[in-house]
XYZ file of C-alpha atoms in Angstrom:
673
model
C -61.240 -18.612 38.135
C -58.060 -17.445 36.407
C -56.147 -20.055 34.456
C -52.711 -21.389 35.309
C -51.305 -19.716 32.170
C -52.680 -16.308 33.148
C -51.377 -16.499 36.704
C -47.965 -17.758 35.677
C -47.519 -15.046 33.052
C -48.468 -12.352 35.551
C -46.080 -13.643 38.230
C -43.174 -13.971 35.786
C -43.640 -10.415 34.508
C -43.826 -9.110 38.053
C -40.636 -10.956 39.068
C -38.800 -9.501 36.065
C -36.924 -12.671 35.123
C -36.657 -14.273 31.705
C -38.423 -17.450 30.697
C -35.060 -19.089 30.075
C -33.774 -18.214 33.528
C -36.942 -19.489 35.203
C -36.956 -22.726 33.207
C -33.313 -23.380 34.038
C -33.749 -22.649 37.735
C -36.773 -24.932 38.220
C -35.492 -27.739 35.989
C -37.891 -27.759 33.056
C -37.329 -27.155 29.379
C -37.863 -23.671 28.077
C -40.353 -25.051 25.537
C -42.351 -26.600 28.379
C -42.523 -23.221 30.112
C -43.658 -21.584 26.878
C -46.451 -24.137 26.585
C -47.533 -23.453 30.145
C -47.695 -19.723 29.435
C -49.597 -19.933 26.162
C -52.037 -22.519 27.491
C -50.986 -25.426 25.252
C -50.380 -27.341 28.483
C -53.157 -26.228 30.782
C -52.039 -28.211 33.812
C -48.441 -29.295 34.529
C -47.864 -32.926 35.292
C -45.742 -32.525 38.396
C -46.735 -30.685 41.551
C -43.075 -30.141 42.489
C -42.551 -28.118 39.297
C -45.272 -25.695 40.384
C -43.823 -25.453 43.895
C -40.329 -24.738 42.557
C -41.844 -22.122 40.277
C -43.578 -20.470 43.228
C -40.359 -20.389 45.251
C -38.344 -18.924 42.386
C -40.984 -16.251 41.732
C -41.139 -15.438 45.479
C -44.884 -15.918 45.669
C -46.776 -15.399 48.900
C -48.392 -18.515 50.422
C -51.758 -17.347 49.098
C -50.376 -16.816 45.567
C -48.583 -20.181 45.687
C -51.791 -21.978 46.616
C -53.726 -20.107 43.942
C -51.171 -21.269 41.355
C -51.346 -24.848 42.636
C -55.129 -24.843 42.465
C -55.120 -23.448 38.918
C -52.676 -26.224 37.966
C -55.074 -28.864 39.281
C -53.269 -29.639 42.540
C -54.454 -29.254 46.095
C -53.030 -26.195 47.889
C -50.322 -26.480 50.493
C -52.698 -24.899 53.033
C -56.396 -25.394 52.172
C -58.453 -22.212 51.755
C -60.144 -20.938 54.890
C -63.598 -22.045 53.728
C -62.325 -25.581 53.335
C -60.398 -25.669 56.616
C -63.580 -24.810 58.513
C -65.384 -27.887 57.240
C -65.344 -31.109 59.214
C -62.337 -33.207 58.198
C -64.454 -36.025 56.835
C -66.068 -33.681 54.298
C -62.790 -32.472 52.818
C -61.795 -34.475 49.779
C -58.856 -33.972 47.483
C -59.444 -33.470 43.828
C -58.638 -36.446 41.613
C -55.281 -36.375 39.833
C -55.219 -34.461 36.584
C -54.360 -36.184 33.338
C -51.548 -34.094 31.899
C -49.755 -36.676 29.850
C -49.359 -34.231 26.981
C -46.402 -32.626 28.697
C -42.892 -33.939 28.613
C -41.031 -33.599 31.894
C -37.534 -32.217 31.577
C -34.660 -33.739 33.520
C -33.112 -31.406 36.063
C -30.315 -29.420 34.492
C -26.942 -29.443 36.109
C -25.857 -26.182 37.649
C -23.558 -24.075 35.580
C -19.949 -24.861 36.181
C -16.786 -22.894 35.765
C -15.978 -25.323 32.996
C -18.007 -26.033 29.898
C -21.589 -26.214 31.060
C -24.127 -27.857 28.849
C -27.869 -27.698 28.976
C -29.992 -29.430 26.407
C -33.279 -29.182 24.694
C -34.779 -32.519 23.670
C -35.308 -33.686 20.143
C -38.953 -33.268 19.267
C -40.344 -34.475 15.986
C -43.568 -32.895 14.868
C -44.430 -30.507 17.692
C -41.362 -28.926 19.228
C -38.305 -30.497 17.694
C -34.741 -29.427 17.806
C -31.804 -30.074 20.045
C -30.259 -27.136 21.823
C -26.859 -27.689 23.274
C -25.785 -24.693 25.280
C -22.077 -24.862 25.535
C -20.667 -23.146 28.498
C -17.274 -22.106 29.277
C -14.917 -24.901 30.009
C -11.942 -22.879 29.038
C -9.771 -25.073 31.156
C -10.939 -28.375 29.733
C -12.750 -28.104 26.428
C -10.799 -25.920 24.073
C -9.954 -26.512 20.468
C -6.382 -26.676 21.715
C -7.376 -29.775 23.693
C -6.953 -28.060 27.022
C -3.343 -26.995 26.571
C -2.053 -23.837 28.196
C -2.816 -20.767 26.095
C 0.132 -19.418 24.164
C 1.159 -16.024 25.454
C 2.322 -13.152 23.307
C 5.064 -11.055 24.748
C 4.718 -7.894 26.702
C 7.468 -5.312 26.221
C 8.120 -3.339 29.367
C 9.830 -0.614 27.400
C 6.834 0.197 25.267
C 3.096 -0.494 25.437
C 3.127 -4.135 26.324
C 1.517 -6.829 24.286
C 0.048 -9.306 26.721
C -0.261 -13.074 26.750
C -3.204 -14.510 24.917
C -6.040 -15.593 27.204
C -7.316 -19.125 27.322
C -9.372 -19.933 24.285
C -13.129 -20.395 24.465
C -14.273 -23.972 24.002
C -14.145 -24.542 20.283
C -15.262 -28.097 20.756
C -18.273 -27.816 23.015
C -19.202 -30.822 25.066
C -22.642 -31.892 23.962
C -25.005 -33.254 26.528
C -27.940 -34.608 24.613
C -31.303 -34.635 26.288
C -34.254 -36.813 25.600
C -35.023 -37.089 21.952
C -38.722 -36.389 22.051
C -40.396 -37.492 18.851
C -44.093 -37.012 18.581
C -45.819 -39.885 16.835
C -48.698 -42.268 17.458
C -48.811 -45.034 19.991
C -50.260 -48.319 19.444
C -51.128 -51.591 20.975
C -49.495 -54.762 19.971
C -51.455 -57.889 19.847
C -48.491 -59.557 18.302
C -47.131 -62.978 18.524
C -44.394 -62.218 20.911
C -41.034 -63.769 21.036
C -39.303 -64.709 24.226
C -36.370 -62.428 24.957
C -33.275 -64.358 25.922
C -30.314 -62.498 27.285
C -28.569 -60.973 24.256
C -24.996 -61.459 23.320
C -22.832 -58.770 24.822
C -21.361 -57.609 21.521
C -24.743 -56.585 20.041
C -26.970 -53.654 20.831
C -30.440 -54.989 21.580
C -33.719 -53.219 20.901
C -36.647 -54.669 22.835
C -40.145 -53.760 21.614
C -42.921 -54.402 24.119
C -46.514 -55.052 23.190
C -48.332 -51.734 23.170
C -51.145 -51.258 25.652
C -54.575 -51.265 23.962
C -57.074 -48.851 25.509
C -59.645 -49.218 22.736
C -61.069 -52.339 24.290
C -62.085 -55.576 22.710
C -59.957 -58.421 21.519
C -58.751 -56.883 18.278
C -55.492 -55.030 18.452
C -52.765 -53.683 16.223
C -49.411 -55.312 15.718
C -47.547 -52.106 16.495
C -44.405 -53.948 17.566
C -44.310 -55.806 14.287
C -44.591 -52.584 12.291
C -41.827 -50.955 14.295
C -39.662 -54.036 14.020
C -40.029 -54.037 10.226
C -39.024 -50.376 10.043
C -35.910 -50.933 12.166
C -34.937 -54.067 10.268
C -34.823 -51.944 7.129
C -31.986 -50.009 8.715
C -30.243 -53.221 9.711
C -30.498 -54.519 6.139
C -29.021 -51.257 4.897
C -26.203 -51.643 7.464
C -26.772 -48.302 9.098
C -27.405 -50.135 12.359
C -25.300 -53.212 11.647
C -24.951 -54.599 15.172
C -28.565 -54.355 16.318
C -30.669 -57.301 17.432
C -34.429 -56.742 17.728
C -36.621 -58.644 20.183
C -40.386 -58.426 20.670
C -42.027 -59.017 24.048
C -45.405 -60.633 24.629
C -45.909 -58.486 27.712
C -47.131 -54.921 28.069
C -44.949 -52.219 29.586
C -47.037 -49.557 31.268
C -44.534 -47.166 32.844
C -40.888 -46.178 33.032
C -40.152 -48.423 36.016
C -41.356 -51.498 34.118
C -39.338 -50.430 31.086
C -36.187 -50.110 33.182
C -36.815 -53.566 34.636
C -37.181 -55.035 31.134
C -33.989 -53.279 30.039
C -32.075 -54.716 32.986
C -33.480 -58.199 32.459
C -32.774 -58.287 28.730
C -29.633 -56.129 28.664
C -31.381 -53.923 26.088
C -29.901 -50.722 24.717
C -33.397 -49.383 23.997
C -36.817 -50.479 25.187
C -39.694 -49.221 23.009
C -43.106 -49.301 24.663
C -46.359 -47.420 24.523
C -50.110 -47.349 24.212
C -52.944 -46.344 21.916
C -56.640 -45.592 21.956
C -59.122 -44.193 19.480
C -57.799 -40.653 19.863
C -54.025 -40.989 19.871
C -51.039 -43.276 19.603
C -47.897 -42.902 21.676
C -44.538 -44.662 21.773
C -41.924 -44.172 24.477
C -38.229 -44.972 24.605
C -36.127 -46.013 27.570
C -32.352 -45.850 27.043
C -30.451 -46.995 30.163
C -26.982 -46.278 28.744
C -27.780 -42.580 28.626
C -28.375 -42.532 32.377
C -32.078 -41.902 32.237
C -31.817 -38.826 30.047
C -33.995 -40.514 27.422
C -36.785 -41.610 29.737
C -39.236 -39.027 28.435
C -38.396 -39.630 24.793
C -41.639 -40.203 23.002
C -43.483 -40.295 19.722
C -46.956 -38.882 20.171
C -49.584 -38.323 17.473
C -53.202 -37.356 18.019
C -55.740 -39.156 15.845
C -58.606 -36.858 14.901
C -60.772 -39.603 13.472
C -60.783 -43.150 14.904
C -60.816 -44.399 11.322
C -57.374 -42.828 10.852
C -55.827 -44.913 13.615
C -54.957 -47.764 11.272
C -53.056 -45.528 8.862
C -51.337 -43.762 11.740
C -50.084 -46.999 13.265
C -49.192 -48.683 9.979
C -47.467 -45.740 8.312
C -46.675 -42.733 10.451
C -45.664 -44.446 13.675
C -43.044 -46.804 12.152
C -41.552 -43.930 10.148
C -41.229 -41.705 13.204
C -39.950 -44.474 15.456
C -37.357 -45.386 12.850
C -36.217 -41.771 12.706
C -36.011 -41.457 16.471
C -34.160 -44.766 16.707
C -31.538 -43.398 14.313
C -31.147 -40.288 16.472
C -30.884 -42.375 19.630
C -28.318 -44.707 18.134
C -26.334 -41.720 16.903
C -26.238 -40.588 20.520
C -25.272 -44.053 21.745
C -22.504 -44.302 19.180
C -21.230 -40.866 20.139
C -21.283 -41.694 23.855
C -19.312 -44.814 22.947
C -16.798 -42.612 21.099
C -17.662 -43.991 17.666
C -18.296 -40.690 15.937
C -18.094 -42.228 12.437
C -21.087 -44.493 13.120
C -22.868 -41.585 14.791
C -22.411 -39.438 11.685
C -23.600 -42.291 9.445
C -26.757 -42.705 11.530
C -27.510 -38.981 11.318
C -26.869 -38.930 7.567
C -29.314 -41.791 7.201
C -31.847 -39.955 9.381
C -31.819 -37.137 6.835
C -32.811 -39.588 4.101
C -36.031 -40.363 5.981
C -37.222 -36.913 4.916
C -38.519 -35.690 8.257
C -41.259 -33.133 7.693
C -40.616 -30.985 10.729
C -38.018 -28.182 10.390
C -37.048 -28.557 14.054
C -36.121 -32.181 13.478
C -34.038 -31.382 10.423
C -32.319 -28.600 12.390
C -31.550 -31.077 15.169
C -29.896 -33.496 12.783
C -27.835 -30.809 11.097
C -26.791 -29.443 14.483
C -25.616 -32.872 15.641
C -23.679 -33.384 12.418
C -22.022 -30.002 12.848
C -21.090 -30.860 16.397
C -19.652 -34.270 15.491
C -17.475 -32.703 12.792
C -16.379 -30.007 15.240
C -15.238 -32.422 17.943
C -13.614 -35.095 15.831
C -9.825 -35.334 15.704
C -8.719 -33.397 13.793
C -11.797 -31.172 13.605
C -13.442 -30.619 10.239
C -14.277 -26.948 10.649
C -15.583 -26.415 7.112
C -18.088 -29.266 7.507
C -19.082 -28.035 10.971
C -19.705 -24.540 9.593
C -21.854 -25.938 6.773
C -24.044 -28.041 9.051
C -24.477 -25.292 11.641
C -25.524 -22.932 8.858
C -28.142 -25.455 7.721
C -29.344 -25.891 11.317
C -29.796 -22.119 11.569
C -31.639 -22.077 8.248
C -34.172 -24.637 9.513
C -34.462 -23.256 13.055
C -33.207 -19.673 13.413
C -34.687 -19.399 16.924
C -32.138 -21.518 18.750
C -29.105 -19.645 20.165
C -26.707 -22.581 20.226
C -25.979 -23.153 16.519
C -24.926 -19.501 16.286
C -22.638 -19.954 19.270
C -21.050 -23.147 18.008
C -20.565 -21.685 14.539
C -18.972 -18.681 16.226
C -16.505 -21.070 17.832
C -15.669 -22.413 14.380
C -14.952 -18.888 13.133
C -12.937 -18.159 16.279
C -10.784 -21.254 15.694
C -10.036 -19.908 12.202
C -9.239 -16.467 13.679
C -12.164 -14.951 11.764
C -12.995 -12.749 14.714
C -15.496 -10.439 13.014
C -17.678 -13.375 11.974
C -17.286 -15.042 15.369
C -18.418 -11.858 17.118
C -21.426 -11.573 14.797
C -22.519 -15.124 15.615
C -21.974 -14.674 19.352
C -24.095 -11.519 19.132
C -26.880 -13.423 17.347
C -26.735 -16.087 20.056
C -26.957 -13.454 22.794
C -29.914 -11.853 21.044
C -31.738 -15.140 21.683
C -30.326 -15.721 25.179
C -28.750 -12.587 26.603
C -27.598 -14.129 29.890
C -25.521 -17.054 28.711
C -22.121 -16.684 30.437
C -20.423 -19.027 27.968
C -21.327 -16.819 25.015
C -20.459 -13.602 26.843
C -17.106 -15.089 27.824
C -16.370 -16.232 24.278
C -17.333 -12.909 22.712
C -15.123 -11.157 25.273
C -12.194 -13.296 24.174
C -12.932 -12.615 20.502
C -12.917 -8.866 21.164
C -9.683 -9.185 23.116
C -7.982 -11.137 20.338
C -9.261 -8.923 17.518
C -7.474 -5.954 19.111
C -9.318 -3.270 17.180
C -9.930 0.244 18.566
C -12.091 -0.075 21.664
C -12.004 -3.879 21.665
C -10.283 -4.107 25.051
C -13.136 -2.085 26.570
C -15.707 -4.301 24.830
C -13.920 -7.379 26.136
C -14.028 -6.031 29.690
C -17.743 -5.296 29.334
C -18.652 -8.806 28.115
C -16.426 -10.552 30.625
C -17.846 -8.426 33.439
C -21.360 -9.486 32.439
C -20.257 -13.131 32.375
C -18.731 -12.766 35.846
C -21.947 -11.182 37.155
C -23.786 -14.347 36.130
C -21.051 -16.785 37.221
C -18.352 -15.381 39.499
C -16.583 -18.724 39.921
C -15.010 -18.882 36.470
C -11.287 -18.290 36.800
C -10.823 -17.958 33.034
C -13.086 -14.900 32.814
C -11.063 -13.098 35.469
C -7.851 -14.154 33.731
C -8.864 -12.732 30.357
C -10.444 -9.610 31.806
C -7.231 -8.957 33.706
C -5.236 -8.859 30.483
C -7.888 -6.713 28.802
C -7.556 -4.216 31.675
C -3.775 -4.456 31.283
C -3.995 -3.436 27.638
C -6.221 -0.479 28.489
C -3.274 1.309 30.081
C -1.428 1.919 33.308
C -4.360 3.399 35.213
C -6.163 0.058 34.882
C -3.235 -2.061 36.065
C -4.602 -2.275 39.604
C -7.829 -3.703 38.192
C -5.759 -6.134 36.155
C -3.886 -7.215 39.288
C -7.152 -7.713 41.201
C -8.478 -9.994 38.449
C -5.256 -11.975 38.313
C -5.416 -12.464 42.075
C -9.034 -13.670 41.840
C -8.206 -16.110 39.040
C -5.305 -17.444 41.120
C -7.558 -17.753 44.163
C -10.027 -19.856 42.179
C -7.404 -22.030 40.471
C -4.117 -21.719 42.360
C -2.532 -24.707 40.622
C -3.108 -23.413 37.098
C 0.318 -22.372 35.713
C -1.257 -19.665 33.557
C -2.917 -18.031 36.563
C 0.440 -17.942 38.325
C 2.060 -16.418 35.264
C -0.685 -13.790 34.978
C -0.141 -12.814 38.591
C 3.589 -12.507 37.883
C 2.849 -10.194 34.926
C 0.470 -7.963 36.863
C 2.703 -7.671 39.921
C 5.561 -6.654 37.635
C 3.342 -4.079 35.942
C 2.565 -2.546 39.332
C 6.256 -2.382 40.316
C 6.195 -5.418 42.613
C 8.856 -7.433 40.830
C 10.222 -9.245 43.877
C 6.728 -10.491 44.727
C 6.127 -11.419 41.085
C 9.060 -13.773 40.530
C 7.879 -16.608 42.856
C 4.640 -16.855 40.897
C 6.573 -17.111 37.650
C 8.718 -19.799 39.272
C 5.572 -21.805 40.049
C 4.322 -21.307 36.488
C 7.629 -22.539 35.043
C 7.615 -25.561 37.341
C 4.057 -26.275 36.218
C 5.193 -26.587 32.621
C 4.308 -23.113 31.321
C 7.492 -22.634 29.322
C 6.533 -19.162 28.159
C 6.440 -18.021 31.783
C 10.184 -17.588 31.245
C 9.288 -14.486 29.253
C 7.391 -12.905 32.145
C 10.067 -13.857 34.649
C 12.784 -12.430 32.416
C 10.905 -9.127 32.321
C 10.609 -9.065 36.101
C 14.296 -9.868 36.595
C 15.373 -7.099 34.225
C 13.342 -4.523 36.088
C 15.098 -5.470 39.323
C 18.367 -4.013 38.043
C 21.728 -4.837 36.450
C 22.595 -7.577 38.937
C 19.753 -9.669 37.519
C 20.477 -9.079 33.812
C 22.087 -12.485 33.351
C 18.981 -14.297 34.581
C 16.733 -12.027 32.477
C 18.663 -12.792 29.284
C 18.729 -16.522 30.100
C 14.955 -16.596 30.489
C 14.360 -14.797 27.191
C 16.759 -17.106 25.370
C 14.847 -20.036 26.858
C 11.675 -18.686 25.252
C 13.409 -18.721 21.869
C 14.350 -22.374 22.294
C 10.622 -23.106 22.529
C 9.546 -20.650 19.816
C 12.358 -19.269 17.689
C 10.008 -16.689 16.123
C 8.618 -15.288 19.367
C 8.667 -11.604 18.399
C 8.144 -10.482 22.000
C 11.263 -12.281 23.226
C 13.280 -11.034 20.240
C 12.097 -7.472 20.844
C 12.826 -7.523 24.570
C 16.303 -8.943 24.056
C 16.993 -6.039 21.676
C 15.586 -3.490 24.144
C 17.190 -4.934 27.265
C 20.627 -5.332 25.660
C 20.521 -1.763 24.342
C 19.713 -0.444 27.829
C 22.547 -2.586 29.213
C 25.032 -1.077 26.722
C 25.176 -4.157 24.455
C 23.582 -2.660 21.336
C 25.740 -4.645 18.889
C 24.331 -7.855 20.357
C 20.807 -6.508 20.685
C 20.226 -4.942 17.256
C 20.032 -8.266 15.307
C 17.142 -9.358 17.535
C 15.160 -6.265 16.497
C 15.950 -6.886 12.846
C 14.731 -10.451 13.128
C 11.498 -9.466 14.899
C 10.704 -6.938 12.148
C 11.501 -9.460 9.410
C 9.017 -11.886 11.016
C 6.325 -9.227 11.446
C 6.848 -5.894 9.662
C 3.848 -4.479 11.541
C 5.234 -5.272 14.980
C 5.643 -1.626 15.994
C 7.219 -2.301 19.369
C 10.325 -3.548 17.562
C 10.698 -0.215 15.744
C 10.799 1.558 19.105
C 13.465 -0.853 20.359
C 15.481 -0.600 17.149
C 15.276 3.213 17.349
C 16.893 3.001 20.790
C 19.634 0.717 19.477
C 20.360 3.068 16.553
C 20.451 6.086 18.883
C 22.866 4.327 21.253
C 25.122 3.602 18.250
C 25.006 7.250 17.145
C 22.906 6.673 14.006
C 20.438 9.436 14.803
C 18.792 9.586 11.365
C 17.699 5.926 11.497
C 16.691 6.328 15.134
C 14.418 9.289 14.306
C 12.795 7.354 11.469
C 12.017 4.373 13.721
C 10.766 6.514 16.622
C 8.472 8.421 14.254
C 7.069 5.170 12.921
C 6.371 4.063 16.468
C 4.748 7.438 17.270
C 2.418 7.020 14.277
C 1.287 3.680 15.673
C 0.814 5.181 19.144
C -1.548 7.681 17.548
C -3.923 4.803 16.777
C -3.972 3.604 20.380
C -5.842 4.870 23.410
C -5.089 8.339 24.742
C -3.835 6.758 27.974
C -1.279 4.694 26.060
C -0.131 7.685 24.048
C 0.240 9.835 27.145
C 2.360 7.173 28.784
C 4.831 6.690 25.941
C 4.355 9.428 23.340
C 5.703 12.593 25.016
C 8.983 10.892 25.951
C 9.545 9.748 22.338
C 8.720 13.217 21.049
C 11.414 14.654 23.310
C 13.906 12.067 22.049
C 13.174 12.933 18.411
C 13.568 16.663 19.157
C 16.941 16.097 20.867
C 18.210 13.754 18.141
C 17.329 16.312 15.446
C 19.525 18.790 17.311
C 22.323 16.225 17.301
C 21.977 15.616 21.034
C 21.904 12.198 22.703
C 18.963 12.078 25.179
C 20.004 8.705 26.641
C 22.077 9.579 29.670
C 22.450 7.229 32.646
C 19.334 8.552 34.408
C 17.188 8.069 31.297
C 18.448 4.525 30.772
C 17.727 3.665 34.391
C 14.200 5.109 34.115
C 13.531 3.057 30.981
C 14.081 -0.160 32.943
C 10.896 0.717 34.814
C 8.850 2.039 31.882
């Protein structure tokens, strides 16, 4: 009969889905799925996991039952040979002992905000925490969820669009069960009664370990563990911990939860041992059951080694896991300083397993990244160490990429996002973030790259308004022939989040770009009312394009932008351009001069200043500025050059002949450029 591993591998390959996707969809850890496939876990613990796997792989009823049988479970429909037997002769196989596998809590479905999936801490066998940070652009940005700051778009020249929402530079960590593999033991200890603890202390309750060796002699496992934890209390790394030892055994999670409720314990440590292994488990009610499968599990090859395992290895590993758990408890209680101290102390225990060390460094990086204000240099250092110890995990690369993004080091951010995607190619959070990094880098071809990444993210999760928002502006920058695509994305983002001021502003921008100014202005009004001050810029642009009767409102909106940001080069540039077209070049020219003084490489301002000079009759200066702008256009896409370049070339030719190309018809046309 074919093994469960062989059947599963065949069905996965036939279905053409990745291990990560299958693990996520059926609610098990990716490491658990790997162990199923390579035969380390020959029979899964839970029948429902196998059934979910069969449904996801679209197995036929016969294939499903074959997989169930290989996994040690009875089939949904018994084989024909069995069904033909008299009912009294049909017996179900005894349950399979599969306690070597850790069951993974069901992952939450991906959300259009930061989605987090976790990999448990495992010491010894499969350690390492993976925190996959999704996309909560609306709620978990380094900017603390504030509206993104737009950069101006100049309707007279190739427009520079508002910045998209930032990717989450402070990912929300959702920590899964720390799974530490260490021995289990029995405790024939003198137990202490466990009175209800004082509310201000965290209480650790250690139950007597179940002894499956037999006989009256047992090991004082609880006493050994208590001594190890008290060392931390003496060193003041866990200063508010009270330890209690129970005389009773705890045999399963339900009993552990009952003990936790009765004693108000933060952690209940319980377990068992026999001549071949020792196992400790941890129940942590405050983490909503996410720790229920946390365990320390060590095989004992020789029964004579059991004593050393219980006396030495088990207390060390339990102490280390306790530090990791308390770091998580402190973090969930918003005491990141104590969490960092606990993790620093965990490093001093010299864990042997690289995965465990990587987990600790990752958590330290995360805690430095999310603290206020963030310590980005420390976060970068710890993420780099996590990658050094466990280069297989995609998440440290992603989180370090967010650090680089926050420092505007876009090349390095893109490299890290790419490394993360190499390890998990279908993570929408990483695709979204790399798309934003391409968009913000603004190198040749980056707008196209941004559209590609954001399109892939949308294919995986089409409910994320932020991806449509950013892709819309990337389309916008690709030129006029993509403006309809930009408008479609803005409309979709608005449909998903109609109350978001930025989505209303984006719709205003795109409607204006497609010559629908009257329809655009109400959306800008909503954005302004929602507190998006820089929506005044977009509304001012729309008003100006409506004609001279709206110039007063256009200028008022642009001046309002400057009251919020006096160095907003887009508003300065547009005031210069608009006033020159309205015949007010003396007023407009200083705005161009100021924009160029703020950013000498802001080429749009040279185009606007060239217009102002030409309107004043200073053709030589106008030619110089238009030529500078034409040089910059030569570095842009062919579509952008075709839209703006030929007209400027004609102006330069006319000005060299001493002719003024800016008659009334040309000025009117430039309002719509």
